[in-house]
Amino acid sequence: MAKVATKLKKRINDSYRIIIEKNISRQIPQYLEELELGKKYAIITDTIVEKLFAKKLQNALKRKKIKSEIFVIKKGETSKTLKTVEEVAIKMIEKGIDRHDAVIALGGGVVGDIAGFVAAIYMRGIPYIQVPTTLLAMVDSAVGGKTGVDLPVGKNLIGTITQPKAVFIDIAYLKGLPDKQVKSGLSEIIKYGVIKSKRLFKYIEKNLDDILKKDEEALKHIIKESIRIKTKIVEKDEQEGNLRMILNYGHTYGHALEKLSGYKLLHGFAISVGMVIMNKIAVERGLLKQKHSDRITELLKRAGLPTTALKTPTKKQLLGDKKKQGDYINFVLPVKIGKAVIQPEKCL
């Protein structure tokens, strides 16, 4: 018998810059010159962001003599499919994007997930940067390297963890963001407060009116704090072996609610209801005091977020979640504001 050993020990540094500043998007061409990620850039965006920001970015790149092509997908969660990935990849080939080029994800969470996934698998992987344009994407999908698409049976079941080379968060993009999208993003930020930072939670309680009015300093503060929390968690557990699962507070039921709604329910709205469901379970198990559960629910209501659903998903319907292990799924349950635990739950 012949035996051959393959030794592939690796030391990889996937560190990257996250820059949070008003009008930072104007400086992206300069940063790209410094980073030297690609000879040409594929700007992946959606039908809404194309009209608002994509052409401006392309023109700014052109002034620096940086080549780029724009690739547009239909807005919304229903575009997050393998079919969309295939269509984008084919168009990129037709436009001459090769393995020496790079991707710019310009848009909300759906665009970020698809663009990151395309970059991860296109010609076996090319670099990408994240330029999120919604509050939700700024504090969630743009940071941490999760990419992917949905399947008919559940969300984010096909994907990779591939870190971007940089993240540019431009507060100016939020100026014209619809109120419901601000609230959707705020749901994720409240999540960070519940699982890891009582200080952030209290800041939101105190400054909620300014946040909802899109006050720049208030938004910058909660975005920075959310990213600080997420990066600390991702640094310790990039591949979601254990600790990173804590970021899924509210998401197990939330994702199921999104699916039941045919993805008409905004992500943050679904997560809000999911958090309330988790809080109820935590109270029933003696992990969370009722007064803390009520305080969280009250903040969600004040933020204009839903706290109930017409139909609660069954445990069996949760098995489409990627976090399941056999017949079990991991529940993230708060024990107080600022701390949560992970407990397996039998779903069959």
Short mmCIF file of C-alpha atoms in Angstrom, two decimals:
data_model
loop_
_atom_site.label_atom_id
_atom_site.label_comp_id
_atom_site.label_asym_id
_atom_site.label_seq_id
_atom_site.Cartn_x
_atom_site.Cartn_y
_atom_site.Cartn_z
CA MET A 1 0.00 0.00 0.00
CA ALA A 2 1.38 3.40 -0.99
CA LYS A 3 0.82 6.31 1.34
CA VAL A 4 1.26 9.98 0.49
CA ALA A 5 0.97 12.78 3.03
CA THR A 6 -0.27 16.21 2.01
CA LYS A 7 0.92 19.01 4.24
CA LEU A 8 -1.04 22.24 3.88
CA LYS A 9 -0.33 24.16 7.06
CA LYS A 10 -1.36 27.75 6.50
CA ARG A 11 -0.92 31.09 8.19
CA ILE A 12 -3.46 33.48 6.70
CA ASN A 13 -3.99 37.11 7.72
CA ASP A 14 -7.51 38.12 6.71
CA SER A 15 -7.46 41.44 8.57
CA TYR A 16 -9.08 44.39 6.83
CA ARG A 17 -10.01 48.01 7.35
CA ILE A 18 -13.52 49.11 8.29
CA ILE A 19 -13.90 52.84 7.75
CA ILE A 20 -16.99 54.63 9.08
CA GLU A 21 -17.32 58.23 7.92
CA LYS A 22 -19.65 60.58 6.13
CA ASN A 23 -18.79 60.82 2.41
CA ILE A 24 -16.07 58.16 2.66
CA SER A 25 -17.40 56.78 -0.64
CA ARG A 26 -15.73 59.73 -2.39
CA GLN A 27 -12.37 58.37 -1.28
CA ILE A 28 -12.93 54.80 -2.46
CA PRO A 29 -10.97 55.30 -5.73
CA GLN A 30 -7.96 56.51 -3.75
CA TYR A 31 -8.16 53.52 -1.39
CA LEU A 32 -8.44 51.12 -4.32
CA GLU A 33 -5.26 52.62 -5.79
CA GLU A 34 -3.51 51.84 -2.50
CA LEU A 35 -4.99 48.35 -2.11
CA GLU A 36 -4.28 47.30 -5.72
CA LEU A 37 -6.91 44.55 -5.57
CA GLY A 38 -7.68 44.32 -9.27
CA LYS A 39 -7.01 45.71 -12.71
CA LYS A 40 -10.77 46.11 -13.20
CA TYR A 41 -13.74 46.13 -10.81
CA ALA A 42 -17.12 44.45 -11.08
CA ILE A 43 -19.60 46.71 -9.26
CA ILE A 44 -22.47 44.44 -8.22
CA THR A 45 -25.57 46.38 -7.17
CA ASP A 46 -29.38 46.26 -7.38
CA THR A 47 -32.04 48.08 -9.37
CA ILE A 48 -32.54 50.74 -6.66
CA VAL A 49 -28.92 51.46 -5.75
CA GLU A 50 -27.89 51.51 -9.41
CA LYS A 51 -29.85 54.73 -9.91
CA LEU A 52 -28.73 56.30 -6.62
CA PHE A 53 -25.04 55.54 -6.25
CA ALA A 54 -23.58 53.08 -8.78
CA LYS A 55 -23.04 55.49 -11.66
CA LYS A 56 -21.51 58.06 -9.30
CA LEU A 57 -19.03 55.47 -8.05
CA GLN A 58 -18.19 54.33 -11.56
CA ASN A 59 -17.58 57.91 -12.66
CA ALA A 60 -15.35 58.52 -9.64
CA LEU A 61 -13.34 55.42 -10.54
CA LYS A 62 -13.10 56.58 -14.16
CA ARG A 63 -11.60 59.90 -13.05
CA LYS A 64 -8.82 57.89 -11.40
CA LYS A 65 -8.50 55.81 -14.59
CA ILE A 66 -9.78 52.72 -12.79
CA LYS A 67 -11.80 50.43 -15.05
CA SER A 68 -15.15 49.05 -13.90
CA GLU A 69 -18.37 47.43 -15.06
CA ILE A 70 -21.77 47.57 -13.35
CA PHE A 71 -23.82 44.40 -12.85
CA VAL A 72 -27.40 44.85 -11.66
CA ILE A 73 -29.62 42.35 -9.84
CA LYS A 74 -33.28 42.74 -8.96
CA LYS A 75 -33.79 44.21 -5.49
CA GLY A 76 -35.03 42.07 -2.61
CA GLU A 77 -34.51 38.73 -0.91
CA THR A 78 -36.15 36.79 -3.75
CA SER A 79 -33.06 37.54 -5.86
CA LYS A 80 -30.79 35.72 -3.40
CA THR A 81 -30.61 32.49 -5.42
CA LEU A 82 -28.11 30.35 -7.24
CA LYS A 83 -29.77 31.42 -10.48
CA THR A 84 -28.87 35.05 -9.78
CA VAL A 85 -25.28 34.07 -8.99
CA GLU A 86 -25.05 32.17 -12.28
CA GLU A 87 -26.50 35.09 -14.24
CA VAL A 88 -24.07 37.57 -12.69
CA ALA A 89 -21.09 35.27 -13.24
CA ILE A 90 -21.98 34.77 -16.92
CA LYS A 91 -22.29 38.55 -17.45
CA MET A 92 -18.94 39.07 -15.72
CA ILE A 93 -17.31 36.61 -18.11
CA GLU A 94 -18.95 38.35 -21.07
CA LYS A 95 -17.54 41.69 -19.86
CA GLY A 96 -14.05 40.26 -19.52
CA ILE A 97 -13.76 40.14 -15.72
CA ASP A 98 -10.92 37.72 -14.96
CA ARG A 99 -9.04 36.29 -11.97
CA HIS A 100 -6.87 39.43 -11.72
CA ASP A 101 -9.90 41.64 -11.14
CA ALA A 102 -12.07 42.32 -8.05
CA VAL A 103 -15.67 42.87 -6.95
CA ILE A 104 -17.31 45.84 -5.24
CA ALA A 105 -20.51 44.98 -3.35
CA LEU A 106 -22.55 48.19 -3.49
CA GLY A 107 -25.94 47.87 -1.82
CA GLY A 108 -27.85 46.32 1.03
CA GLY A 109 -27.57 42.90 2.60
CA VAL A 110 -28.82 40.94 -0.39
CA VAL A 111 -26.28 42.59 -2.69
CA GLY A 112 -23.52 42.08 -0.13
CA ASP A 113 -24.31 38.38 0.27
CA ILE A 114 -24.54 37.73 -3.47
CA ALA A 115 -21.52 39.83 -4.44
CA GLY A 116 -19.40 38.27 -1.72
CA PHE A 117 -20.45 34.78 -2.78
CA VAL A 118 -19.78 35.52 -6.45
CA ALA A 119 -16.32 36.82 -5.54
CA ALA A 120 -15.62 33.76 -3.39
CA ILE A 121 -16.33 31.29 -6.21
CA TYR A 122 -15.68 33.23 -9.43
CA MET A 123 -12.67 31.66 -11.15
CA ARG A 124 -12.00 29.99 -7.77
CA GLY A 125 -12.03 33.30 -5.94
CA ILE A 126 -11.25 36.96 -6.49
CA PRO A 127 -11.02 39.80 -3.91
CA TYR A 128 -13.99 41.96 -2.97
CA ILE A 129 -14.84 45.00 -0.88
CA GLN A 130 -18.09 45.88 0.85
CA VAL A 131 -19.77 49.26 0.38
CA PRO A 132 -23.07 48.87 2.27
CA THR A 133 -25.84 51.37 1.60
CA THR A 134 -28.40 50.40 4.28
CA LEU A 135 -28.17 50.53 8.06
CA LEU A 136 -28.85 46.80 8.27
CA ALA A 137 -26.01 45.93 5.90
CA MET A 138 -23.62 48.31 7.66
CA VAL A 139 -23.99 46.59 11.02
CA ASP A 140 -24.62 43.04 9.83
CA SER A 141 -23.82 41.47 6.47
CA ALA A 142 -20.98 43.78 5.39
CA VAL A 143 -18.79 42.70 8.31
CA GLY A 144 -17.72 39.17 9.16
CA GLY A 145 -17.33 37.54 5.76
CA LYS A 146 -20.57 35.56 5.55
CA THR A 147 -21.76 35.24 1.96
CA GLY A 148 -24.40 33.13 0.28
CA VAL A 149 -27.84 32.57 -1.11
CA ASP A 150 -31.13 30.98 -0.10
CA LEU A 151 -32.73 27.68 -1.05
CA PRO A 152 -36.49 27.05 -1.18
CA VAL A 153 -36.21 25.24 2.17
CA GLY A 154 -34.39 27.99 4.04
CA LYS A 155 -32.17 31.08 4.19
CA ASN A 156 -28.42 31.23 3.57
CA LEU A 157 -28.00 27.48 3.10
CA ILE A 158 -25.45 27.83 0.29
CA GLY A 159 -22.46 30.07 0.92
CA THR A 160 -18.97 30.64 2.23
CA ILE A 161 -17.17 32.60 4.89
CA THR A 162 -14.86 34.79 2.80
CA GLN A 163 -13.60 38.02 4.32
CA PRO A 164 -13.68 41.25 2.27
CA LYS A 165 -10.49 43.23 1.74
CA ALA A 166 -12.08 46.41 3.08
CA VAL A 167 -15.44 47.82 4.24
CA PHE A 168 -16.42 51.43 3.54
CA ILE A 169 -19.39 52.69 5.56
CA ASP A 170 -20.67 56.04 4.34
CA ILE A 171 -23.13 57.64 6.76
CA ALA A 172 -24.29 59.91 3.92
CA TYR A 173 -25.94 56.91 2.23
CA LEU A 174 -28.46 56.78 5.07
CA LYS A 175 -29.84 60.27 4.48
CA GLY A 176 -32.46 59.13 1.98
CA LEU A 177 -32.99 55.66 3.48
CA PRO A 178 -36.72 54.97 4.04
CA ASP A 179 -37.80 54.99 7.70
CA LYS A 180 -38.81 51.32 7.60
CA GLN A 181 -35.28 50.40 6.48
CA VAL A 182 -33.80 52.39 9.37
CA LYS A 183 -36.04 50.49 11.77
CA SER A 184 -35.07 47.18 10.18
CA GLY A 185 -31.39 47.94 10.75
CA LEU A 186 -32.05 49.16 14.27
CA SER A 187 -33.49 45.75 15.11
CA GLU A 188 -30.05 44.18 14.55
CA ILE A 189 -28.39 46.90 16.62
CA ILE A 190 -30.77 46.27 19.52
CA LYS A 191 -29.77 42.62 19.17
CA TYR A 192 -26.14 43.52 19.79
CA GLY A 193 -27.13 45.40 22.90
CA VAL A 194 -29.11 42.48 24.31
CA ILE A 195 -26.46 39.83 23.70
CA LYS A 196 -23.30 41.76 24.49
CA SER A 197 -23.61 45.41 25.58
CA LYS A 198 -25.99 46.86 28.15
CA ARG A 199 -24.28 50.19 27.50
CA LEU A 200 -25.34 50.14 23.83
CA PHE A 201 -28.86 49.07 24.79
CA LYS A 202 -29.17 52.00 27.22
CA TYR A 203 -27.77 54.40 24.61
CA ILE A 204 -30.50 53.36 22.17
CA GLU A 205 -33.17 53.76 24.86
CA LYS A 206 -31.94 57.29 25.62
CA ASN A 207 -31.27 58.45 22.05
CA LEU A 208 -33.98 56.61 20.12
CA ASP A 209 -35.65 59.78 18.80
CA ASP A 210 -32.36 61.07 17.37
CA ILE A 211 -31.62 57.68 15.81
CA LEU A 212 -35.01 57.51 14.11
CA LYS A 213 -34.50 61.08 12.84
CA LYS A 214 -31.20 59.84 11.34
CA ASP A 215 -29.00 62.14 13.39
CA GLU A 216 -25.50 61.56 12.00
CA GLU A 217 -23.64 61.41 15.32
CA ALA A 218 -26.17 59.02 16.86
CA LEU A 219 -26.06 56.76 13.80
CA LYS A 220 -22.28 56.79 13.69
CA HIS A 221 -22.12 55.83 17.37
CA ILE A 222 -24.47 52.85 17.16
CA ILE A 223 -22.88 51.62 13.92
CA LYS A 224 -19.39 51.81 15.42
CA GLU A 225 -20.48 50.03 18.61
CA SER A 226 -22.30 47.29 16.70
CA ILE A 227 -19.29 46.64 14.48
CA ARG A 228 -16.98 46.66 17.50
CA ILE A 229 -19.08 43.94 19.11
CA LYS A 230 -19.34 41.85 15.95
CA THR A 231 -15.64 42.05 15.07
CA LYS A 232 -14.62 40.97 18.57
CA ILE A 233 -16.85 37.91 18.23
CA VAL A 234 -15.72 37.09 14.68
CA GLU A 235 -12.04 37.43 15.67
CA LYS A 236 -12.54 34.68 18.26
CA ASP A 237 -14.80 32.43 16.14
CA GLU A 238 -14.70 33.20 12.42
CA GLN A 239 -16.21 29.89 11.32
CA GLU A 240 -19.17 29.93 13.76
CA GLY A 241 -17.92 26.96 15.76
CA ASN A 242 -19.60 28.17 18.94
CA LEU A 243 -19.31 31.80 20.11
CA ARG A 244 -20.34 33.37 16.80
CA MET A 245 -23.69 31.59 17.07
CA ILE A 246 -24.63 34.18 19.68
CA LEU A 247 -25.12 36.64 16.81
CA ASN A 248 -28.13 34.54 15.76
CA TYR A 249 -30.27 35.78 18.65
CA GLY A 250 -33.76 36.18 17.18
CA HIS A 251 -32.71 34.75 13.82
CA THR A 252 -33.87 31.14 14.18
CA TYR A 253 -37.54 32.07 14.37
CA GLY A 254 -36.92 35.27 12.41
CA HIS A 255 -35.64 33.44 9.33
CA ALA A 256 -38.61 31.06 9.48
CA LEU A 257 -40.99 34.03 9.66
CA GLU A 258 -39.33 35.59 6.61
CA LYS A 259 -39.81 32.37 4.68
CA LEU A 260 -43.46 32.05 5.77
CA SER A 261 -44.09 35.59 4.52
CA GLY A 262 -42.61 34.81 1.11
CA TYR A 263 -39.80 37.21 2.07
CA LYS A 264 -42.22 40.14 2.11
CA LEU A 265 -41.43 40.74 5.80
CA LEU A 266 -38.31 42.87 6.25
CA HIS A 267 -35.38 41.03 7.84
CA GLY A 268 -35.14 43.31 10.85
CA PHE A 269 -38.89 43.13 11.45
CA ALA A 270 -38.75 39.33 11.46
CA ILE A 271 -35.75 39.36 13.80
CA SER A 272 -37.63 41.65 16.19
CA VAL A 273 -40.43 39.09 16.53
CA GLY A 274 -37.83 36.32 16.78
CA MET A 275 -36.16 38.08 19.70
CA VAL A 276 -39.46 38.37 21.56
CA ILE A 277 -40.09 34.64 21.05
CA MET A 278 -36.61 33.81 22.38
CA ASN A 279 -37.18 36.08 25.38
CA LYS A 280 -40.42 34.27 26.22
CA ILE A 281 -38.63 30.91 26.10
CA ALA A 282 -35.81 32.29 28.27
CA VAL A 283 -38.33 33.53 30.86
CA GLU A 284 -40.14 30.16 30.87
CA ARG A 285 -36.83 28.40 31.55
CA GLY A 286 -35.95 30.72 34.40
CA LEU A 287 -32.99 32.21 32.53
CA LEU A 288 -34.36 35.73 32.05
CA LYS A 289 -36.38 37.88 34.42
CA GLN A 290 -39.74 39.03 33.09
CA LYS A 291 -38.86 42.68 33.73
CA HIS A 292 -35.85 42.39 31.38
CA SER A 293 -37.97 40.70 28.73
CA ASP A 294 -40.56 43.49 29.03
CA ARG A 295 -37.84 46.15 28.75
CA ILE A 296 -36.56 44.64 25.50
CA THR A 297 -40.08 44.38 24.07
CA GLU A 298 -40.81 47.97 25.05
CA LEU A 299 -37.73 49.25 23.20
CA LEU A 300 -38.64 47.27 20.09
CA LYS A 301 -42.15 48.75 20.17
CA ARG A 302 -40.81 52.28 20.65
CA ALA A 303 -38.55 51.70 17.64
CA GLY A 304 -41.62 50.93 15.53
CA LEU A 305 -40.80 47.24 15.24
CA PRO A 306 -43.32 44.37 15.42
CA THR A 307 -43.29 42.13 18.50
CA THR A 308 -45.94 39.59 17.47
CA ALA A 309 -46.69 37.52 14.38
CA LEU A 310 -49.97 36.20 13.01
CA LYS A 311 -48.45 32.73 12.97
CA THR A 312 -45.50 31.41 14.97
CA PRO A 313 -43.35 28.85 13.11
CA THR A 314 -43.42 25.32 14.48
CA LYS A 315 -40.21 23.70 15.72
CA LYS A 316 -40.29 21.40 12.71
CA GLN A 317 -40.27 24.43 10.42
CA LEU A 318 -37.06 25.59 12.12
CA LEU A 319 -35.15 22.59 10.77
CA GLY A 320 -34.51 24.48 7.52
CA ASP A 321 -32.12 26.65 9.55
CA LYS A 322 -28.41 26.11 8.81
CA LYS A 323 -27.62 26.10 12.54
CA LYS A 324 -29.30 22.76 13.18
CA GLN A 325 -27.33 19.71 14.26
CA GLY A 326 -29.27 16.51 13.57
CA ASP A 327 -32.67 16.88 15.25
CA TYR A 328 -31.41 19.77 17.37
CA ILE A 329 -31.11 23.48 16.73
CA ASN A 330 -29.21 26.01 18.80
CA PHE A 331 -31.34 28.58 20.60
CA VAL A 332 -29.71 31.85 21.64
CA LEU A 333 -31.36 32.90 24.89
CA PRO A 334 -30.70 36.11 26.84
CA VAL A 335 -30.06 35.80 30.57
CA LYS A 336 -29.98 39.57 31.11
CA ILE A 337 -29.52 42.66 28.98
CA GLY A 338 -25.92 42.38 27.81
CA LYS A 339 -25.51 38.61 28.09
CA ALA A 340 -26.90 35.54 26.32
CA VAL A 341 -26.28 31.79 26.26
CA ILE A 342 -26.60 29.07 23.63
CA GLN A 343 -28.78 26.03 24.35
CA PRO A 344 -29.59 23.11 22.02
CA GLU A 345 -33.30 22.48 21.45
CA LYS A 346 -34.81 19.25 20.08
CA CYS A 347 -37.03 20.06 17.14
CA LEU A 348 -38.33 16.60 16.23
#
